[in-house]
């Protein structure tokens, strides 16, 4: 991130507010006949990042899917932001804000949703591994 990008991200931070954190899906399905402890460490986690933008607001949505021998769980959580003071950031700046700020704001809610629903349905919670900065991110426009 160059100085101009950093300045624009700081302007978004100063001129936006987190309006809400909304859940769009929290579900899990256990496979028939599977036992909750059956190969519980053998599975796949995917996290997708989506962004919505209009003239006065924007949102970031994270969707996690966990596939294990015991079953599958999905959670979708979005952070909704209002833009203040007539600020109209560039698309690139909003993408950088999403990657540097919004993903880390929404991720704990997504993590908790997956842990809670898998504990209820699979008998044990699934905890996300530690993610390195930038690992869960939108692609950023070149300019």
N, C-alpha and C. Protein backbone atom coordinates (compact mmCIF):
# COMPACT_ATOMS: atom_id res chain seq x y z
N UNK A 1 0.86 -1.16 0.00
CA UNK A 1 0.00 0.00 0.00
C UNK A 1 0.91 1.23 0.00
N UNK A 2 0.68 2.13 -0.96
CA UNK A 2 1.48 3.35 -1.04
C UNK A 2 0.88 4.44 -0.14
N UNK A 3 1.52 5.60 -0.07
CA UNK A 3 1.07 6.69 0.81
C UNK A 3 -0.33 7.20 0.43
N UNK A 4 -0.61 7.30 -0.87
CA UNK A 4 -1.95 7.74 -1.29
C UNK A 4 -3.02 6.76 -0.83
N UNK A 5 -2.74 5.45 -1.00
CA UNK A 5 -3.67 4.42 -0.55
C UNK A 5 -3.90 4.53 0.96
N UNK A 6 -2.82 4.66 1.70
CA UNK A 6 -2.91 4.76 3.15
C UNK A 6 -3.73 5.96 3.58
N UNK A 7 -3.52 7.08 2.92
CA UNK A 7 -4.27 8.29 3.22
C UNK A 7 -5.77 8.10 2.94
N UNK A 8 -6.09 7.42 1.83
CA UNK A 8 -7.50 7.18 1.49
C UNK A 8 -8.17 6.21 2.48
N UNK A 9 -7.44 5.20 2.90
CA UNK A 9 -7.99 4.25 3.88
C UNK A 9 -8.23 4.97 5.20
N UNK A 10 -7.30 5.81 5.61
CA UNK A 10 -7.50 6.59 6.84
C UNK A 10 -8.71 7.52 6.72
N UNK A 11 -8.93 8.07 5.54
CA UNK A 11 -10.10 8.94 5.32
C UNK A 11 -11.40 8.14 5.44
N UNK A 12 -11.39 6.91 4.95
CA UNK A 12 -12.57 6.06 5.09
C UNK A 12 -12.81 5.74 6.56
N UNK A 13 -11.76 5.42 7.28
CA UNK A 13 -11.90 5.14 8.72
C UNK A 13 -12.51 6.34 9.44
N UNK A 14 -12.03 7.54 9.11
CA UNK A 14 -12.51 8.76 9.77
C UNK A 14 -13.92 9.15 9.33
N UNK A 15 -14.34 8.69 8.15
CA UNK A 15 -15.62 9.13 7.59
C UNK A 15 -16.58 7.99 7.30
N UNK A 16 -16.54 6.97 8.14
CA UNK A 16 -17.49 5.87 8.01
C UNK A 16 -17.82 5.36 9.41
N UNK A 17 -18.92 4.65 9.49
CA UNK A 17 -19.32 4.04 10.75
C UNK A 17 -19.88 2.66 10.48
N UNK A 18 -19.58 1.73 11.37
CA UNK A 18 -20.14 0.39 11.26
C UNK A 18 -21.59 0.45 11.72
N UNK A 19 -22.52 0.28 10.79
CA UNK A 19 -23.95 0.36 11.08
C UNK A 19 -24.46 -0.93 11.71
N UNK A 20 -24.00 -2.07 11.19
CA UNK A 20 -24.51 -3.34 11.71
C UNK A 20 -23.61 -4.49 11.31
N UNK A 21 -23.78 -5.58 12.02
CA UNK A 21 -23.21 -6.87 11.64
C UNK A 21 -24.41 -7.80 11.49
N UNK A 22 -24.60 -8.31 10.28
CA UNK A 22 -25.79 -9.09 9.95
C UNK A 22 -25.41 -10.52 9.57
N UNK A 23 -26.21 -11.45 10.08
CA UNK A 23 -26.03 -12.87 9.75
C UNK A 23 -26.99 -13.22 8.62
N UNK A 24 -26.46 -13.84 7.56
CA UNK A 24 -27.29 -14.24 6.43
C UNK A 24 -27.53 -15.75 6.41
N UNK A 25 -26.61 -16.49 7.00
CA UNK A 25 -26.79 -17.94 7.08
C UNK A 25 -25.90 -18.48 8.19
N UNK A 26 -26.47 -19.40 8.96
CA UNK A 26 -25.72 -20.19 9.93
C UNK A 26 -26.38 -21.56 9.90
N UNK A 27 -25.67 -22.54 9.34
CA UNK A 27 -26.28 -23.86 9.22
C UNK A 27 -25.22 -24.95 9.28
N UNK A 28 -25.66 -26.12 9.67
CA UNK A 28 -24.79 -27.30 9.68
C UNK A 28 -25.67 -28.53 9.46
N UNK A 29 -25.08 -29.52 8.83
CA UNK A 29 -25.78 -30.76 8.56
C UNK A 29 -24.81 -31.90 8.83
N UNK A 30 -25.21 -32.79 9.74
CA UNK A 30 -24.37 -33.95 10.05
C UNK A 30 -24.75 -35.08 9.12
N UNK A 31 -23.74 -35.77 8.62
CA UNK A 31 -23.97 -36.91 7.74
C UNK A 31 -24.60 -38.05 8.53
N UNK A 32 -25.57 -38.73 7.94
CA UNK A 32 -26.20 -39.88 8.58
C UNK A 32 -25.15 -40.92 8.94
N UNK A 33 -25.23 -41.41 10.17
CA UNK A 33 -24.33 -42.47 10.61
C UNK A 33 -22.94 -42.01 11.02
N UNK A 34 -22.61 -40.73 10.81
CA UNK A 34 -21.28 -40.24 11.17
C UNK A 34 -21.22 -39.98 12.67
N UNK A 35 -20.07 -40.25 13.23
CA UNK A 35 -19.88 -39.93 14.65
C UNK A 35 -19.12 -38.61 14.74
N UNK A 36 -19.46 -37.77 15.70
CA UNK A 36 -18.86 -36.45 15.79
C UNK A 36 -17.34 -36.41 15.85
N UNK A 37 -16.70 -37.44 16.39
CA UNK A 37 -15.24 -37.41 16.50
C UNK A 37 -14.54 -38.08 15.32
N UNK A 38 -15.30 -38.58 14.38
CA UNK A 38 -14.74 -39.29 13.23
C UNK A 38 -13.90 -38.37 12.35
N UNK A 39 -12.56 -38.55 12.39
CA UNK A 39 -11.64 -37.76 11.56
C UNK A 39 -11.94 -36.27 11.61
N UNK A 40 -12.16 -35.74 12.82
CA UNK A 40 -12.57 -34.35 12.94
C UNK A 40 -11.50 -33.36 12.49
N UNK A 41 -10.25 -33.81 12.38
CA UNK A 41 -9.21 -32.88 11.92
C UNK A 41 -8.96 -33.00 10.42
N UNK A 42 -9.69 -33.86 9.75
CA UNK A 42 -9.54 -34.04 8.31
C UNK A 42 -10.68 -33.33 7.61
N UNK A 43 -10.42 -32.18 7.03
CA UNK A 43 -11.49 -31.46 6.37
C UNK A 43 -10.97 -30.29 5.57
N UNK A 44 -11.92 -29.47 5.14
CA UNK A 44 -11.59 -28.32 4.30
C UNK A 44 -12.37 -27.11 4.78
N UNK A 45 -11.69 -26.00 4.90
CA UNK A 45 -12.31 -24.72 5.24
C UNK A 45 -12.08 -23.76 4.09
N UNK A 46 -13.15 -23.13 3.62
CA UNK A 46 -13.01 -22.07 2.62
C UNK A 46 -13.71 -20.83 3.16
N UNK A 47 -13.11 -19.68 2.90
CA UNK A 47 -13.71 -18.40 3.28
C UNK A 47 -13.71 -17.51 2.06
N UNK A 48 -14.89 -17.06 1.68
CA UNK A 48 -15.04 -16.15 0.54
C UNK A 48 -15.31 -14.74 1.05
N UNK A 49 -14.82 -13.75 0.30
CA UNK A 49 -15.01 -12.35 0.66
C UNK A 49 -15.76 -11.67 -0.49
N UNK A 50 -16.81 -10.94 -0.13
CA UNK A 50 -17.58 -10.18 -1.12
C UNK A 50 -17.74 -8.75 -0.61
N UNK A 51 -17.86 -7.82 -1.56
CA UNK A 51 -18.06 -6.43 -1.17
C UNK A 51 -19.22 -5.84 -1.95
N UNK A 52 -20.00 -5.00 -1.26
CA UNK A 52 -21.11 -4.27 -1.86
C UNK A 52 -20.83 -2.79 -1.66
N UNK A 53 -21.09 -1.97 -2.70
CA UNK A 53 -20.84 -0.53 -2.61
C UNK A 53 -21.97 0.23 -3.29
N UNK A 54 -22.46 1.30 -2.63
CA UNK A 54 -23.35 2.24 -3.30
C UNK A 54 -22.90 3.65 -2.92
N UNK A 55 -23.71 4.66 -3.21
CA UNK A 55 -23.29 6.06 -3.02
C UNK A 55 -23.08 6.46 -1.56
N UNK A 56 -23.80 5.84 -0.65
CA UNK A 56 -23.74 6.27 0.75
C UNK A 56 -23.34 5.18 1.74
N UNK A 57 -23.08 3.99 1.23
CA UNK A 57 -22.73 2.89 2.14
C UNK A 57 -21.96 1.80 1.40
N UNK A 58 -21.44 0.90 2.19
CA UNK A 58 -20.77 -0.27 1.60
C UNK A 58 -20.82 -1.40 2.63
N UNK A 59 -20.58 -2.60 2.16
CA UNK A 59 -20.60 -3.75 3.05
C UNK A 59 -19.56 -4.76 2.65
N UNK A 60 -19.16 -5.55 3.62
CA UNK A 60 -18.23 -6.66 3.38
C UNK A 60 -18.89 -7.91 3.93
N UNK A 61 -18.94 -8.95 3.13
CA UNK A 61 -19.55 -10.21 3.58
C UNK A 61 -18.51 -11.31 3.51
N UNK A 62 -18.45 -12.09 4.58
CA UNK A 62 -17.59 -13.27 4.63
C UNK A 62 -18.48 -14.50 4.70
N UNK A 63 -18.16 -15.49 3.90
CA UNK A 63 -18.88 -16.75 3.94
C UNK A 63 -17.88 -17.88 4.14
N UNK A 64 -18.08 -18.64 5.20
CA UNK A 64 -17.21 -19.78 5.50
C UNK A 64 -17.98 -21.07 5.26
N UNK A 65 -17.29 -22.04 4.69
CA UNK A 65 -17.83 -23.38 4.53
C UNK A 65 -16.80 -24.36 5.07
N UNK A 66 -17.25 -25.22 5.95
CA UNK A 66 -16.40 -26.26 6.54
C UNK A 66 -16.96 -27.60 6.10
N UNK A 67 -16.13 -28.42 5.47
CA UNK A 67 -16.54 -29.75 5.04
C UNK A 67 -15.66 -30.76 5.77
N UNK A 68 -16.30 -31.62 6.54
CA UNK A 68 -15.62 -32.65 7.33
C UNK A 68 -16.28 -34.00 7.05
N UNK A 69 -15.62 -35.09 7.40
CA UNK A 69 -16.28 -36.39 7.25
C UNK A 69 -17.60 -36.47 8.02
N UNK A 70 -17.71 -35.76 9.14
CA UNK A 70 -18.92 -35.79 9.96
C UNK A 70 -20.07 -34.98 9.35
N UNK A 71 -19.75 -33.97 8.54
CA UNK A 71 -20.80 -33.15 7.94
C UNK A 71 -20.26 -31.85 7.38
N UNK A 72 -21.18 -30.92 7.12
CA UNK A 72 -20.83 -29.63 6.51
C UNK A 72 -21.50 -28.50 7.27
N UNK A 73 -20.76 -27.38 7.41
CA UNK A 73 -21.32 -26.20 8.07
C UNK A 73 -21.01 -24.97 7.23
N UNK A 74 -21.94 -24.02 7.27
CA UNK A 74 -21.79 -22.77 6.52
C UNK A 74 -22.25 -21.61 7.39
N UNK A 75 -21.53 -20.51 7.30
CA UNK A 75 -21.97 -19.26 7.94
C UNK A 75 -21.65 -18.12 6.99
N UNK A 76 -22.55 -17.14 6.96
CA UNK A 76 -22.37 -15.95 6.14
C UNK A 76 -22.70 -14.74 7.00
N UNK A 77 -21.72 -13.84 7.15
CA UNK A 77 -21.86 -12.68 8.03
C UNK A 77 -21.36 -11.45 7.29
N UNK A 78 -22.09 -10.33 7.44
CA UNK A 78 -21.71 -9.09 6.75
C UNK A 78 -21.61 -7.93 7.73
N UNK A 79 -20.63 -7.08 7.48
CA UNK A 79 -20.53 -5.80 8.18
C UNK A 79 -21.02 -4.73 7.23
N UNK A 80 -21.95 -3.91 7.69
CA UNK A 80 -22.53 -2.84 6.86
C UNK A 80 -22.05 -1.49 7.39
N UNK A 81 -21.48 -0.68 6.51
CA UNK A 81 -20.91 0.61 6.87
C UNK A 81 -21.64 1.74 6.17
N UNK A 82 -21.81 2.85 6.86
CA UNK A 82 -22.33 4.09 6.26
C UNK A 82 -21.16 5.02 6.00
N UNK A 83 -21.16 5.66 4.83
CA UNK A 83 -20.18 6.71 4.53
C UNK A 83 -20.73 8.03 5.05
N UNK A 84 -19.88 8.81 5.68
CA UNK A 84 -20.28 10.07 6.29
C UNK A 84 -19.65 11.26 5.57
N UNK A 85 -20.22 12.43 5.77
CA UNK A 85 -19.64 13.70 5.32
C UNK A 85 -19.44 13.79 3.81
N UNK A 86 -20.25 13.07 3.04
CA UNK A 86 -20.17 13.15 1.58
C UNK A 86 -18.93 12.51 0.98
N UNK A 87 -18.21 11.72 1.75
CA UNK A 87 -17.00 11.07 1.25
C UNK A 87 -17.39 10.03 0.20
N UNK A 88 -16.68 10.04 -0.92
CA UNK A 88 -16.92 9.10 -2.01
C UNK A 88 -15.59 8.47 -2.41
N UNK A 89 -15.15 7.44 -1.67
CA UNK A 89 -13.84 6.85 -1.95
C UNK A 89 -13.79 6.09 -3.27
N UNK A 90 -12.58 5.98 -3.77
CA UNK A 90 -12.35 5.16 -4.97
C UNK A 90 -12.59 3.69 -4.63
N UNK A 91 -12.91 2.92 -5.64
CA UNK A 91 -13.14 1.47 -5.47
C UNK A 91 -11.91 0.80 -4.85
N UNK A 92 -10.73 1.17 -5.32
CA UNK A 92 -9.49 0.58 -4.79
C UNK A 92 -9.36 0.86 -3.30
N UNK A 93 -9.66 2.09 -2.87
CA UNK A 93 -9.55 2.44 -1.45
C UNK A 93 -10.53 1.61 -0.62
N UNK A 94 -11.74 1.40 -1.13
CA UNK A 94 -12.71 0.57 -0.42
C UNK A 94 -12.25 -0.89 -0.34
N UNK A 95 -11.62 -1.37 -1.39
CA UNK A 95 -11.09 -2.73 -1.37
C UNK A 95 -9.98 -2.85 -0.32
N UNK A 96 -9.10 -1.86 -0.27
CA UNK A 96 -8.03 -1.87 0.72
C UNK A 96 -8.59 -1.77 2.13
N UNK A 97 -9.60 -0.91 2.34
CA UNK A 97 -10.26 -0.80 3.64
C UNK A 97 -10.86 -2.16 4.02
N UNK A 98 -11.52 -2.79 3.08
CA UNK A 98 -12.12 -4.11 3.35
C UNK A 98 -11.04 -5.08 3.82
N UNK A 99 -9.92 -5.12 3.12
CA UNK A 99 -8.86 -6.07 3.46
C UNK A 99 -8.14 -5.75 4.76
N UNK A 100 -7.95 -4.47 5.03
CA UNK A 100 -7.17 -4.06 6.20
C UNK A 100 -8.01 -3.89 7.46
N UNK A 101 -9.29 -3.54 7.32
CA UNK A 101 -10.12 -3.22 8.48
C UNK A 101 -11.36 -4.11 8.54
N UNK A 102 -12.17 -4.11 7.51
CA UNK A 102 -13.49 -4.75 7.57
C UNK A 102 -13.41 -6.27 7.74
N UNK A 103 -12.49 -6.93 7.06
CA UNK A 103 -12.37 -8.38 7.21
C UNK A 103 -12.09 -8.73 8.67
N UNK A 104 -11.19 -7.98 9.30
CA UNK A 104 -10.85 -8.27 10.69
C UNK A 104 -11.97 -7.88 11.65
N UNK A 105 -12.87 -7.00 11.22
CA UNK A 105 -14.04 -6.65 12.04
C UNK A 105 -15.07 -7.77 12.00
N UNK A 106 -15.31 -8.33 10.83
CA UNK A 106 -16.35 -9.35 10.65
C UNK A 106 -15.87 -10.75 11.01
N UNK A 107 -14.60 -11.03 10.85
CA UNK A 107 -14.08 -12.39 11.06
C UNK A 107 -14.41 -12.98 12.43
N UNK A 108 -14.32 -12.24 13.54
CA UNK A 108 -14.69 -12.86 14.83
C UNK A 108 -16.14 -13.33 14.89
N UNK A 109 -17.05 -12.62 14.25
CA UNK A 109 -18.45 -13.03 14.21
C UNK A 109 -18.61 -14.33 13.40
N UNK A 110 -17.90 -14.42 12.29
CA UNK A 110 -17.94 -15.61 11.45
C UNK A 110 -17.34 -16.80 12.21
N UNK A 111 -16.22 -16.57 12.87
CA UNK A 111 -15.54 -17.61 13.65
C UNK A 111 -16.48 -18.16 14.74
N UNK A 112 -17.15 -17.25 15.44
CA UNK A 112 -18.07 -17.66 16.51
C UNK A 112 -19.26 -18.42 15.95
N UNK A 113 -19.79 -17.98 14.82
CA UNK A 113 -20.95 -18.66 14.22
C UNK A 113 -20.60 -20.10 13.85
N UNK A 114 -19.45 -20.32 13.25
CA UNK A 114 -19.03 -21.68 12.88
C UNK A 114 -18.77 -22.52 14.13
N UNK A 115 -18.10 -21.96 15.10
CA UNK A 115 -17.81 -22.71 16.33
C UNK A 115 -19.10 -23.12 17.04
N UNK A 116 -20.05 -22.21 17.14
CA UNK A 116 -21.30 -22.49 17.85
C UNK A 116 -22.14 -23.54 17.12
N UNK A 117 -22.33 -23.37 15.82
CA UNK A 117 -23.20 -24.30 15.09
C UNK A 117 -22.57 -25.69 14.99
N UNK A 118 -21.25 -25.76 14.85
CA UNK A 118 -20.62 -27.09 14.77
C UNK A 118 -20.61 -27.77 16.13
N UNK A 119 -20.50 -27.02 17.21
CA UNK A 119 -20.59 -27.63 18.55
C UNK A 119 -21.97 -28.25 18.75
N UNK A 120 -23.00 -27.55 18.30
CA UNK A 120 -24.37 -28.05 18.47
C UNK A 120 -24.65 -29.28 17.59
N UNK A 121 -24.19 -29.23 16.34
CA UNK A 121 -24.55 -30.29 15.39
C UNK A 121 -23.54 -31.43 15.37
N UNK A 122 -22.25 -31.11 15.49
CA UNK A 122 -21.22 -32.16 15.40
C UNK A 122 -20.78 -32.66 16.77
N UNK A 123 -21.16 -31.96 17.84
CA UNK A 123 -20.75 -32.36 19.17
C UNK A 123 -19.44 -31.76 19.63
N UNK A 124 -18.70 -31.17 18.71
CA UNK A 124 -17.44 -30.49 19.00
C UNK A 124 -17.35 -29.25 18.12
N UNK A 125 -16.84 -28.15 18.67
CA UNK A 125 -16.73 -26.95 17.83
C UNK A 125 -15.57 -27.06 16.83
N UNK A 126 -15.75 -26.45 15.69
CA UNK A 126 -14.67 -26.30 14.72
C UNK A 126 -14.11 -24.89 14.90
N UNK A 127 -12.81 -24.81 15.13
CA UNK A 127 -12.16 -23.51 15.30
C UNK A 127 -11.29 -23.23 14.07
N UNK A 128 -11.40 -22.01 13.56
CA UNK A 128 -10.59 -21.61 12.41
C UNK A 128 -9.12 -21.61 12.80
N UNK A 129 -8.26 -22.00 11.88
CA UNK A 129 -6.83 -21.82 12.14
C UNK A 129 -6.48 -20.32 12.08
N UNK A 130 -5.35 -19.97 12.62
CA UNK A 130 -4.90 -18.58 12.55
C UNK A 130 -4.67 -18.22 11.08
N UNK A 131 -5.17 -17.07 10.69
CA UNK A 131 -5.00 -16.60 9.30
C UNK A 131 -3.98 -15.47 9.28
N UNK A 132 -3.07 -15.54 8.35
CA UNK A 132 -2.10 -14.46 8.19
C UNK A 132 -2.78 -13.26 7.56
N UNK A 133 -2.26 -12.08 7.86
CA UNK A 133 -2.79 -10.85 7.28
C UNK A 133 -2.78 -10.98 5.75
N UNK A 134 -3.91 -10.63 5.16
CA UNK A 134 -4.03 -10.68 3.70
C UNK A 134 -4.47 -12.02 3.14
N UNK A 135 -4.52 -13.04 3.99
CA UNK A 135 -4.92 -14.37 3.51
C UNK A 135 -6.42 -14.40 3.17
N UNK A 136 -7.22 -13.65 3.91
CA UNK A 136 -8.65 -13.54 3.65
C UNK A 136 -8.86 -12.14 3.10
N UNK A 137 -9.00 -12.03 1.78
CA UNK A 137 -8.99 -10.69 1.18
C UNK A 137 -9.67 -10.67 -0.18
N UNK A 138 -10.11 -9.47 -0.54
CA UNK A 138 -10.58 -9.20 -1.89
C UNK A 138 -9.38 -8.97 -2.79
N UNK A 139 -9.55 -9.20 -4.09
CA UNK A 139 -8.55 -8.76 -5.05
C UNK A 139 -8.66 -7.23 -5.12
N UNK A 140 -7.51 -6.57 -5.21
CA UNK A 140 -7.48 -5.10 -5.24
C UNK A 140 -7.18 -4.63 -6.65
N UNK A 141 -8.00 -3.67 -7.13
CA UNK A 141 -7.76 -3.07 -8.45
C UNK A 141 -6.36 -2.46 -8.48
N UNK A 142 -5.74 -2.49 -9.66
CA UNK A 142 -4.41 -1.89 -9.80
C UNK A 142 -4.43 -0.39 -9.56
N UNK A 143 -5.44 0.27 -9.98
CA UNK A 143 -5.57 1.73 -9.75
C UNK A 143 -6.96 2.17 -9.90
